[in-house]
Amino acid sequence: MSVARTLKTPEELADAGLIAQDRLDGIRAVAGSYAIALTPTVLSLIDPTDDADPIARQFVPDAAELVGTPDERADPIGDAAHSPVKGIVHRYPDRVLLKAVHICPVYCRFCFRREMVGPQGDGTLSPDELTAALDYIRTHEEIWEVILTGGDPLVLSPRRLSVIMVGLAEIEHVKIVRFHTRVPAVEPERVDAPMIAALKESGKTIYVALHANHPREMTEDARAACARLVDAGFAMVSQTVLLKGINDDPKVLGDLMKAFVETRIKPYYLHHPDLAPGTGHFRIDIAEGQRIVSALRGTISGLCQPTYVLDIPGGHGKAVIGESAARPEGGCYSVSDFRGNEHTYPPT
């Protein structure tokens, strides 16, 4: 599918053949609550004849988003409870989130911040709000790492990125700056020389965490955009959400992790889906997630293994939930291999 602009309305999606006319009213109702955006790059990856297309499922709205469950919540990981000033989330002692912008190039239908992002969301920090956020970081010397998220921080112009990075450059105790982004995969042309120059302004060690969920997202253009970042001296790690009907298959997930490693991206987090409103159709249970993660052991390189995590609702932080391979038994341990066979350690 060749479209030269980002699609943002149900009508545009219908004109592009991505939703049927008889679904339009339901999608309009979804659009009343949650933002829509599909870039030309994303559109080019979608097979409109496949009702189960894994790229379309991530970005094309569905009336199922209007169906909630009692355990869902608007702020599923508890950002608000740990936000001392606007734009800052300080959940862990040595690091903070800096949410400078709540706009994204695309809007994931399973987003855990879907109530906060988009044109109807929390917006972009004003100059005064950004100053207050940087002042908070400056006065808390325990902060070693600043993680720019939101929204997608790489939608900011090089000028605005430069302002942030220059501000962080003046804070001695901040050593690491991390960016959480989808941009290299969904809008790779945005990763250009002016952006890279702006990211270098802080003089800090820079990490870029790429969010991608399916191996088809790792196109040649996406890999080239990541190469520009890595070649500029930035380390890259990955973030992936384990999603029903998209990557809940060891082969698909393994191919994605291999694609990351081939692109010089170290697999980092595999997130269990959060309890965001209207996202129940994406969620699998933890036991199934553990089975999938266990199936990766021994079948793909250790370089390709992500850490399976759950963000505990209510702002209590992440927990590693990959099933333990070692269990106490009779004064020894029973250890399972990647084929599911049990062994005693130490051997008897």
Short mmCIF file of N, CA, C and O in Angstrom, two decimals, residues 87-213:
data_model
loop_
_atom_site.label_atom_id
_atom_site.label_comp_id
_atom_site.label_asym_id
_atom_site.label_seq_id
_atom_site.Cartn_x
_atom_site.Cartn_y
_atom_site.Cartn_z
N GLY A 87 5.59 16.17 34.09
CA GLY A 87 6.59 15.66 33.16
C GLY A 87 7.60 14.71 33.78
O GLY A 87 8.38 14.08 33.05
N ILE A 88 7.61 14.59 35.10
CA ILE A 88 8.57 13.71 35.80
C ILE A 88 7.83 12.55 36.44
O ILE A 88 6.79 12.74 37.09
N VAL A 89 8.36 11.36 36.28
CA VAL A 89 7.93 10.18 37.04
C VAL A 89 9.17 9.63 37.73
O VAL A 89 10.14 9.25 37.07
N HIS A 90 9.14 9.60 39.06
CA HIS A 90 10.30 9.17 39.84
C HIS A 90 9.90 7.95 40.66
O HIS A 90 9.55 8.06 41.84
N ARG A 91 9.97 6.78 40.02
CA ARG A 91 9.54 5.54 40.66
C ARG A 91 10.70 4.80 41.30
O ARG A 91 10.54 4.15 42.33
N TYR A 92 11.85 4.83 40.67
CA TYR A 92 13.05 4.14 41.15
C TYR A 92 14.06 5.17 41.63
O TYR A 92 14.15 6.28 41.08
N PRO A 93 14.87 4.86 42.64
CA PRO A 93 15.75 5.88 43.24
C PRO A 93 16.70 6.54 42.26
O PRO A 93 16.87 7.77 42.30
N ASP A 94 17.34 5.78 41.35
CA ASP A 94 18.44 6.34 40.56
C ASP A 94 18.04 6.80 39.17
O ASP A 94 18.90 7.18 38.38
N ARG A 95 16.75 6.81 38.84
CA ARG A 95 16.36 7.20 37.50
C ARG A 95 14.96 7.80 37.51
O ARG A 95 14.14 7.49 38.37
N VAL A 96 14.72 8.66 36.52
CA VAL A 96 13.40 9.26 36.35
C VAL A 96 12.98 9.18 34.89
O VAL A 96 13.83 9.11 33.98
N LEU A 97 11.68 9.18 34.68
CA LEU A 97 11.14 9.42 33.35
C LEU A 97 10.97 10.92 33.17
O LEU A 97 10.51 11.61 34.08
N LEU A 98 11.32 11.39 31.99
CA LEU A 98 11.04 12.77 31.60
C LEU A 98 10.10 12.71 30.40
O LEU A 98 10.50 12.32 29.30
N LYS A 99 8.83 13.02 30.66
CA LYS A 99 7.81 12.95 29.61
C LYS A 99 7.62 14.35 29.03
O LYS A 99 6.76 15.11 29.46
N ALA A 100 8.48 14.67 28.06
CA ALA A 100 8.47 16.01 27.49
C ALA A 100 7.34 16.22 26.50
O ALA A 100 6.93 17.36 26.25
N VAL A 101 6.83 15.14 25.92
CA VAL A 101 5.82 15.24 24.87
C VAL A 101 4.91 14.02 24.97
O VAL A 101 5.34 12.93 25.35
N HIS A 102 3.64 14.23 24.64
CA HIS A 102 2.67 13.13 24.67
C HIS A 102 2.08 12.89 23.27
O HIS A 102 0.95 12.41 23.14
N ILE A 103 2.87 13.18 22.26
CA ILE A 103 2.49 12.93 20.87
C ILE A 103 3.36 11.80 20.34
O ILE A 103 4.53 11.68 20.72
N CYS A 104 2.80 10.98 19.45
CA CYS A 104 3.54 9.87 18.85
C CYS A 104 3.38 9.92 17.33
O CYS A 104 2.38 10.43 16.82
N PRO A 105 4.33 9.34 16.59
CA PRO A 105 4.17 9.26 15.14
C PRO A 105 3.09 8.26 14.74
O PRO A 105 2.44 8.39 13.70
N VAL A 106 2.89 7.23 15.59
CA VAL A 106 1.83 6.24 15.43
C VAL A 106 1.23 6.00 16.81
O VAL A 106 1.87 6.28 17.83
N TYR A 107 0.02 5.47 16.85
CA TYR A 107 -0.61 5.18 18.13
C TYR A 107 -0.95 3.70 18.20
O TYR A 107 -1.77 3.19 17.44
N CYS A 108 -0.27 3.02 19.14
CA CYS A 108 -0.48 1.59 19.34
C CYS A 108 -1.84 1.38 20.01
O CYS A 108 -2.16 2.06 20.98
N ARG A 109 -2.58 0.42 19.52
CA ARG A 109 -3.92 0.18 20.05
C ARG A 109 -3.88 -0.42 21.46
O ARG A 109 -4.90 -0.41 22.16
N PHE A 110 -2.73 -0.91 21.89
CA PHE A 110 -2.58 -1.53 23.21
C PHE A 110 -1.83 -0.63 24.17
O PHE A 110 -1.44 -1.07 25.26
N CYS A 111 -1.61 0.64 23.83
CA CYS A 111 -0.74 1.54 24.59
C CYS A 111 -1.18 1.65 26.05
O CYS A 111 -2.35 1.89 26.35
N PHE A 112 -0.21 1.52 26.98
CA PHE A 112 -0.54 1.63 28.40
C PHE A 112 -0.73 3.08 28.83
O PHE A 112 -1.23 3.34 29.92
N ARG A 113 -0.35 4.03 27.96
CA ARG A 113 -0.61 5.45 28.27
C ARG A 113 -1.65 6.03 27.30
O ARG A 113 -1.66 7.23 27.04
N ARG A 114 -2.53 5.19 26.80
CA ARG A 114 -3.46 5.65 25.76
C ARG A 114 -4.39 6.76 26.24
O ARG A 114 -4.92 7.54 25.43
N GLU A 115 -4.60 6.87 27.56
CA GLU A 115 -5.44 7.94 28.09
C GLU A 115 -4.69 9.28 28.11
O GLU A 115 -5.31 10.33 28.27
N MET A 116 -3.36 9.24 27.95
CA MET A 116 -2.54 10.43 28.13
C MET A 116 -1.95 10.97 26.82
O MET A 116 -1.51 12.12 26.78
N VAL A 117 -1.90 10.12 25.78
CA VAL A 117 -1.21 10.52 24.55
C VAL A 117 -2.20 10.93 23.47
O VAL A 117 -3.38 10.63 23.55
N GLY A 118 -1.66 11.63 22.46
CA GLY A 118 -2.48 12.07 21.34
C GLY A 118 -2.90 13.51 21.48
O GLY A 118 -2.61 14.18 22.49
N PRO A 119 -3.59 14.03 20.46
CA PRO A 119 -4.02 15.43 20.49
C PRO A 119 -4.88 15.78 21.70
O PRO A 119 -4.87 16.91 22.17
N GLN A 120 -5.62 14.78 22.21
CA GLN A 120 -6.49 15.02 23.37
C GLN A 120 -5.77 14.74 24.68
O GLN A 120 -6.36 14.82 25.76
N GLY A 121 -4.47 14.39 24.62
CA GLY A 121 -3.73 13.94 25.79
C GLY A 121 -3.10 15.06 26.60
O GLY A 121 -3.60 16.20 26.62
N ASP A 122 -1.97 14.74 27.22
CA ASP A 122 -1.35 15.66 28.18
C ASP A 122 -0.44 16.70 27.54
O ASP A 122 0.16 17.51 28.25
N GLY A 123 -0.32 16.67 26.21
CA GLY A 123 0.38 17.73 25.50
C GLY A 123 1.89 17.69 25.66
O GLY A 123 2.49 16.72 26.12
N THR A 124 2.52 18.80 25.27
CA THR A 124 3.97 18.98 25.33
C THR A 124 4.32 19.94 26.47
O THR A 124 3.60 20.92 26.69
N LEU A 125 5.38 19.67 27.19
CA LEU A 125 5.77 20.56 28.27
C LEU A 125 6.06 21.96 27.74
O LEU A 125 6.77 22.12 26.73
N SER A 126 5.55 22.96 28.41
CA SER A 126 5.89 24.33 28.08
C SER A 126 7.32 24.62 28.51
O SER A 126 7.90 23.86 29.30
N PRO A 127 7.93 25.71 28.04
CA PRO A 127 9.28 26.05 28.51
C PRO A 127 9.39 26.12 30.02
O PRO A 127 10.36 25.63 30.61
N ASP A 128 8.40 26.71 30.68
CA ASP A 128 8.44 26.81 32.15
C ASP A 128 8.31 25.43 32.80
O ASP A 128 8.98 25.14 33.80
N GLU A 129 7.45 24.58 32.22
CA GLU A 129 7.29 23.22 32.78
C GLU A 129 8.55 22.40 32.57
O GLU A 129 8.94 21.63 33.46
N LEU A 130 9.19 22.57 31.42
CA LEU A 130 10.45 21.84 31.19
C LEU A 130 11.53 22.32 32.17
O LEU A 130 12.28 21.52 32.72
N THR A 131 11.59 23.63 32.41
CA THR A 131 12.55 24.16 33.37
C THR A 131 12.31 23.57 34.76
O THR A 131 13.25 23.17 35.46
N ALA A 132 11.04 23.47 35.16
CA ALA A 132 10.72 22.90 36.47
C ALA A 132 11.11 21.43 36.54
O ALA A 132 11.61 20.95 37.57
N ALA A 133 10.91 20.70 35.44
CA ALA A 133 11.27 19.29 35.40
C ALA A 133 12.79 19.13 35.51
O ALA A 133 13.29 18.28 36.27
N LEU A 134 13.54 19.95 34.78
CA LEU A 134 15.00 19.88 34.86
C LEU A 134 15.50 20.31 36.24
O LEU A 134 16.48 19.76 36.74
N ASP A 135 14.82 21.28 36.84
CA ASP A 135 15.20 21.70 38.19
C ASP A 135 15.02 20.56 39.18
O ASP A 135 15.83 20.39 40.11
N TYR A 136 13.96 19.77 39.01
CA TYR A 136 13.75 18.62 39.89
C TYR A 136 14.91 17.64 39.75
O TYR A 136 15.46 17.16 40.76
N ILE A 137 15.29 17.36 38.52
CA ILE A 137 16.41 16.44 38.29
C ILE A 137 17.69 17.01 38.90
O ILE A 137 18.47 16.29 39.54
N ARG A 138 17.89 18.31 38.75
CA ARG A 138 19.11 18.96 39.25
C ARG A 138 19.21 18.87 40.77
O ARG A 138 20.30 18.73 41.32
N THR A 139 18.09 18.96 41.45
CA THR A 139 18.11 19.00 42.91
C THR A 139 18.07 17.61 43.55
O THR A 139 18.13 17.49 44.78
N HIS A 140 17.97 16.55 42.74
CA HIS A 140 17.97 15.19 43.25
C HIS A 140 19.21 14.46 42.75
O HIS A 140 19.23 13.86 41.66
N GLU A 141 20.25 14.52 43.55
CA GLU A 141 21.56 14.03 43.11
C GLU A 141 21.63 12.51 42.98
O GLU A 141 22.59 11.98 42.43
N GLU A 142 20.61 11.82 43.47
CA GLU A 142 20.60 10.36 43.31
C GLU A 142 20.22 9.94 41.89
O GLU A 142 20.37 8.77 41.52
N ILE A 143 19.76 10.89 41.09
CA ILE A 143 19.31 10.55 39.73
C ILE A 143 20.51 10.40 38.82
O ILE A 143 21.23 11.36 38.53
N TRP A 144 20.76 9.18 38.39
CA TRP A 144 21.88 8.81 37.53
C TRP A 144 21.47 8.71 36.07
O TRP A 144 22.27 8.94 35.17
N GLU A 145 20.19 8.40 35.83
CA GLU A 145 19.69 8.17 34.47
C GLU A 145 18.38 8.93 34.27
O GLU A 145 17.51 8.92 35.13
N VAL A 146 18.27 9.55 33.09
CA VAL A 146 17.02 10.21 32.68
C VAL A 146 16.51 9.50 31.44
O VAL A 146 17.24 9.33 30.45
N ILE A 147 15.25 9.06 31.51
CA ILE A 147 14.63 8.30 30.41
C ILE A 147 13.57 9.17 29.77
O ILE A 147 12.56 9.50 30.39
N LEU A 148 13.81 9.57 28.52
CA LEU A 148 12.84 10.38 27.80
C LEU A 148 11.82 9.46 27.14
O LEU A 148 12.17 8.60 26.34
N THR A 149 10.56 9.68 27.50
CA THR A 149 9.48 8.86 26.99
C THR A 149 8.27 9.75 26.85
O THR A 149 8.39 10.96 26.76
N GLY A 150 7.11 9.19 26.84
CA GLY A 150 5.95 10.06 26.70
C GLY A 150 4.69 9.32 26.34
O GLY A 150 4.27 8.40 27.05
N GLY A 151 4.22 9.52 25.14
CA GLY A 151 4.70 10.09 23.90
C GLY A 151 6.06 9.58 23.46
O GLY A 151 6.75 8.86 24.14
N ASP A 152 6.38 9.96 22.22
CA ASP A 152 7.65 9.56 21.63
C ASP A 152 8.55 10.77 21.55
O ASP A 152 8.28 11.71 20.80
N PRO A 153 9.64 10.79 22.32
CA PRO A 153 10.48 11.99 22.36
C PRO A 153 11.12 12.33 21.02
O PRO A 153 11.47 13.50 20.79
N LEU A 154 11.29 11.35 20.14
CA LEU A 154 11.95 11.64 18.87
C LEU A 154 11.02 12.26 17.83
O LEU A 154 11.43 12.48 16.69
N VAL A 155 9.77 12.58 18.23
CA VAL A 155 8.95 13.42 17.35
C VAL A 155 9.28 14.89 17.55
O VAL A 155 8.87 15.73 16.74
N LEU A 156 10.01 15.22 18.60
CA LEU A 156 10.40 16.61 18.82
C LEU A 156 11.39 17.06 17.76
O LEU A 156 12.19 16.27 17.25
N SER A 157 11.35 18.33 17.43
CA SER A 157 12.29 18.87 16.45
C SER A 157 13.71 18.85 17.01
O SER A 157 13.90 18.82 18.24
N PRO A 158 14.72 18.85 16.15
CA PRO A 158 16.10 18.93 16.66
C PRO A 158 16.32 20.12 17.59
O PRO A 158 17.06 20.01 18.57
N ARG A 159 15.66 21.24 17.31
CA ARG A 159 15.82 22.41 18.18
C ARG A 159 15.33 22.11 19.59
O ARG A 159 16.00 22.41 20.58
N ARG A 160 14.16 21.48 19.69
CA ARG A 160 13.61 21.19 21.01
C ARG A 160 14.40 20.09 21.71
O ARG A 160 14.60 20.12 22.93
N LEU A 161 14.84 19.10 20.95
CA LEU A 161 15.69 18.07 21.55
C LEU A 161 16.98 18.68 22.09
O LEU A 161 17.45 18.33 23.17
N SER A 162 17.53 19.62 21.33
CA SER A 162 18.77 20.27 21.75
C SER A 162 18.59 21.02 23.06
O SER A 162 19.47 20.99 23.94
N VAL A 163 17.46 21.69 23.23
CA VAL A 163 17.19 22.42 24.47
C VAL A 163 17.22 21.46 25.66
O VAL A 163 17.82 21.75 26.71
N ILE A 164 16.58 20.31 25.51
CA ILE A 164 16.55 19.32 26.58
C ILE A 164 17.96 18.79 26.87
O ILE A 164 18.39 18.70 28.03
N MET A 165 18.69 18.46 25.80
CA MET A 165 20.00 17.86 25.99
C MET A 165 21.00 18.84 26.57
O MET A 165 21.84 18.47 27.41
N VAL A 166 20.92 20.09 26.18
CA VAL A 166 21.79 21.11 26.77
C VAL A 166 21.46 21.28 28.25
O VAL A 166 22.35 21.43 29.09
N GLY A 167 20.16 21.23 28.58
CA GLY A 167 19.76 21.32 29.98
C GLY A 167 20.31 20.17 30.80
O GLY A 167 20.80 20.35 31.92
N LEU A 168 20.28 18.97 30.25
CA LEU A 168 20.81 17.80 30.95
C LEU A 168 22.33 17.84 31.04
O LEU A 168 22.92 17.34 32.00
N ALA A 169 22.97 18.44 30.04
CA ALA A 169 24.44 18.54 30.05
C ALA A 169 24.94 19.28 31.27
O ALA A 169 26.06 19.02 31.76
N GLU A 170 24.13 20.19 31.81
CA GLU A 170 24.54 21.01 32.94
C GLU A 170 24.37 20.30 34.28
O GLU A 170 24.72 20.85 35.32
N ILE A 171 23.81 19.07 34.27
CA ILE A 171 23.53 18.35 35.52
C ILE A 171 24.57 17.24 35.66
O ILE A 171 24.48 16.19 35.02
N GLU A 172 25.54 17.46 36.51
CA GLU A 172 26.71 16.58 36.61
C GLU A 172 26.34 15.15 37.00
O GLU A 172 26.92 14.19 36.49
N HIS A 173 25.39 14.99 37.92
CA HIS A 173 25.13 13.64 38.42
C HIS A 173 24.36 12.77 37.43
O HIS A 173 24.27 11.56 37.61
N VAL A 174 23.78 13.34 36.40
CA VAL A 174 23.14 12.55 35.35
C VAL A 174 24.21 12.04 34.40
O VAL A 174 24.93 12.82 33.78
N LYS A 175 24.35 10.74 34.30
CA LYS A 175 25.38 10.13 33.46
C LYS A 175 24.81 9.48 32.20
O LYS A 175 25.50 9.35 31.20
N ILE A 176 23.55 9.01 32.29
CA ILE A 176 22.93 8.25 31.20
C ILE A 176 21.64 8.95 30.78
O ILE A 176 20.83 9.34 31.64
N VAL A 177 21.44 9.07 29.47
CA VAL A 177 20.17 9.56 28.94
C VAL A 177 19.65 8.49 27.98
O VAL A 177 20.36 8.07 27.06
N ARG A 178 18.43 8.05 28.24
CA ARG A 178 17.83 6.98 27.43
C ARG A 178 16.58 7.51 26.73
O ARG A 178 15.79 8.25 27.34
N PHE A 179 16.39 7.12 25.48
CA PHE A 179 15.21 7.49 24.71
C PHE A 179 14.39 6.24 24.41
O PHE A 179 14.94 5.25 23.91
N HIS A 180 13.10 6.27 24.71
CA HIS A 180 12.19 5.20 24.33
C HIS A 180 11.41 5.66 23.10
O HIS A 180 10.72 6.69 23.15
N THR A 181 11.50 4.90 22.01
CA THR A 181 10.98 5.41 20.74
C THR A 181 10.55 4.29 19.81
O THR A 181 11.06 3.18 19.87
N ARG A 182 9.62 4.63 18.93
CA ARG A 182 9.27 3.79 17.79
C ARG A 182 9.78 4.40 16.49
O ARG A 182 9.72 3.76 15.44
N VAL A 183 10.27 5.62 16.52
CA VAL A 183 10.57 6.37 15.31
C VAL A 183 11.45 5.62 14.31
O VAL A 183 11.13 5.60 13.12
N PRO A 184 12.57 5.00 14.70
CA PRO A 184 13.40 4.35 13.68
C PRO A 184 12.66 3.30 12.85
O PRO A 184 13.01 3.07 11.68
N ALA A 185 11.64 2.67 13.43
CA ALA A 185 10.89 1.64 12.71
C ALA A 185 9.69 2.19 11.95
O ALA A 185 9.34 1.67 10.90
N VAL A 186 9.04 3.23 12.48
CA VAL A 186 7.79 3.69 11.88
C VAL A 186 7.94 4.98 11.08
O VAL A 186 7.06 5.32 10.29
N GLU A 187 9.01 5.71 11.29
CA GLU A 187 9.28 6.95 10.54
C GLU A 187 10.79 7.11 10.41
O GLU A 187 11.37 8.09 10.89
N PRO A 188 11.46 6.15 9.76
CA PRO A 188 12.92 6.10 9.79
C PRO A 188 13.59 7.32 9.18
O PRO A 188 14.71 7.67 9.58
N GLU A 189 12.92 7.99 8.26
CA GLU A 189 13.52 9.16 7.62
C GLU A 189 13.75 10.30 8.61
O GLU A 189 14.55 11.21 8.37
N ARG A 190 13.06 10.27 9.74
CA ARG A 190 13.22 11.31 10.75
C ARG A 190 14.60 11.23 11.43
O ARG A 190 15.08 12.22 11.99
N VAL A 191 15.21 10.05 11.41
CA VAL A 191 16.53 9.86 12.04
C VAL A 191 17.59 10.37 11.07
O VAL A 191 18.12 9.65 10.24
N ASP A 192 17.87 11.67 11.17
CA ASP A 192 18.79 12.31 10.23
C ASP A 192 19.92 13.00 10.99
O ASP A 192 20.00 12.96 12.21
N ALA A 193 20.77 13.65 10.25
CA ALA A 193 21.94 14.29 10.87
C ALA A 193 21.57 15.35 11.90
O ALA A 193 22.20 15.41 12.98
N PRO A 194 20.58 16.23 11.65
CA PRO A 194 20.23 17.21 12.68
C PRO A 194 19.72 16.57 13.97
O PRO A 194 20.05 17.04 15.07
N MET A 195 18.93 15.48 13.86
CA MET A 195 18.48 14.81 15.08
C MET A 195 19.66 14.24 15.84
O MET A 195 19.77 14.41 17.07
N ILE A 196 20.56 13.57 15.14
CA ILE A 196 21.70 12.95 15.81
C ILE A 196 22.58 14.00 16.46
O ILE A 196 23.05 13.83 17.60
N ALA A 197 22.76 15.13 15.79
CA ALA A 197 23.56 16.21 16.39
C ALA A 197 22.91 16.72 17.66
O ALA A 197 23.59 17.01 18.66
N ALA A 198 21.57 16.83 17.66
CA ALA A 198 20.87 17.30 18.85
C ALA A 198 21.03 16.31 20.01
O ALA A 198 21.23 16.71 21.17
N LEU A 199 20.96 15.02 19.72
CA LEU A 199 21.10 14.01 20.77
C LEU A 199 22.49 14.02 21.39
O LEU A 199 22.66 13.66 22.55
N LYS A 200 23.48 14.45 20.63
CA LYS A 200 24.85 14.49 21.13
C LYS A 200 25.12 15.69 22.03
O LYS A 200 26.17 15.76 22.69
N GLU A 201 24.19 16.65 22.08
CA GLU A 201 24.43 17.91 22.77
C GLU A 201 24.75 17.74 24.26
O GLU A 201 25.44 18.57 24.84
N SER A 202 24.21 16.69 24.88
CA SER A 202 24.39 16.57 26.33
C SER A 202 25.80 16.12 26.70
O SER A 202 26.25 16.36 27.82
N GLY A 203 26.48 15.43 25.80
CA GLY A 203 27.77 14.84 26.14
C GLY A 203 27.66 13.63 27.05
O GLY A 203 28.67 13.09 27.51
N LYS A 204 26.42 13.18 27.34
CA LYS A 204 26.21 12.02 28.20
C LYS A 204 26.27 10.74 27.37
O LYS A 204 26.30 10.75 26.14
N THR A 205 26.28 9.60 28.06
CA THR A 205 26.13 8.32 27.39
C THR A 205 24.66 8.15 27.00
O THR A 205 23.77 8.29 27.84
N ILE A 206 24.43 7.87 25.71
CA ILE A 206 23.07 7.81 25.18
C ILE A 206 22.69 6.37 24.86
O ILE A 206 23.45 5.66 24.19
N TYR A 207 21.53 5.96 25.33
CA TYR A 207 20.91 4.70 24.95
C TYR A 207 19.60 5.01 24.22
O TYR A 207 18.86 5.91 24.63
N VAL A 208 19.32 4.25 23.17
CA VAL A 208 18.06 4.37 22.45
C VAL A 208 17.37 3.01 22.53
O VAL A 208 17.92 2.00 22.08
N ALA A 209 16.17 2.99 23.12
CA ALA A 209 15.39 1.75 23.24
C ALA A 209 14.33 1.76 22.15
O ALA A 209 13.41 2.60 22.16
N LEU A 210 14.47 0.86 21.20
CA LEU A 210 13.52 0.77 20.08
C LEU A 210 12.37 -0.15 20.46
O LEU A 210 12.58 -1.29 20.87
N HIS A 211 11.15 0.33 20.26
CA HIS A 211 9.95 -0.48 20.47
C HIS A 211 9.52 -1.04 19.12
O HIS A 211 9.15 -0.30 18.21
N ALA A 212 9.57 -2.37 18.99
CA ALA A 212 9.04 -3.07 17.82
C ALA A 212 8.51 -4.42 18.29
O ALA A 212 9.04 -5.01 19.23
N ASN A 213 7.45 -4.90 17.64
CA ASN A 213 6.76 -6.10 18.11
C ASN A 213 6.69 -7.24 17.11
O ASN A 213 6.26 -8.34 17.49
#
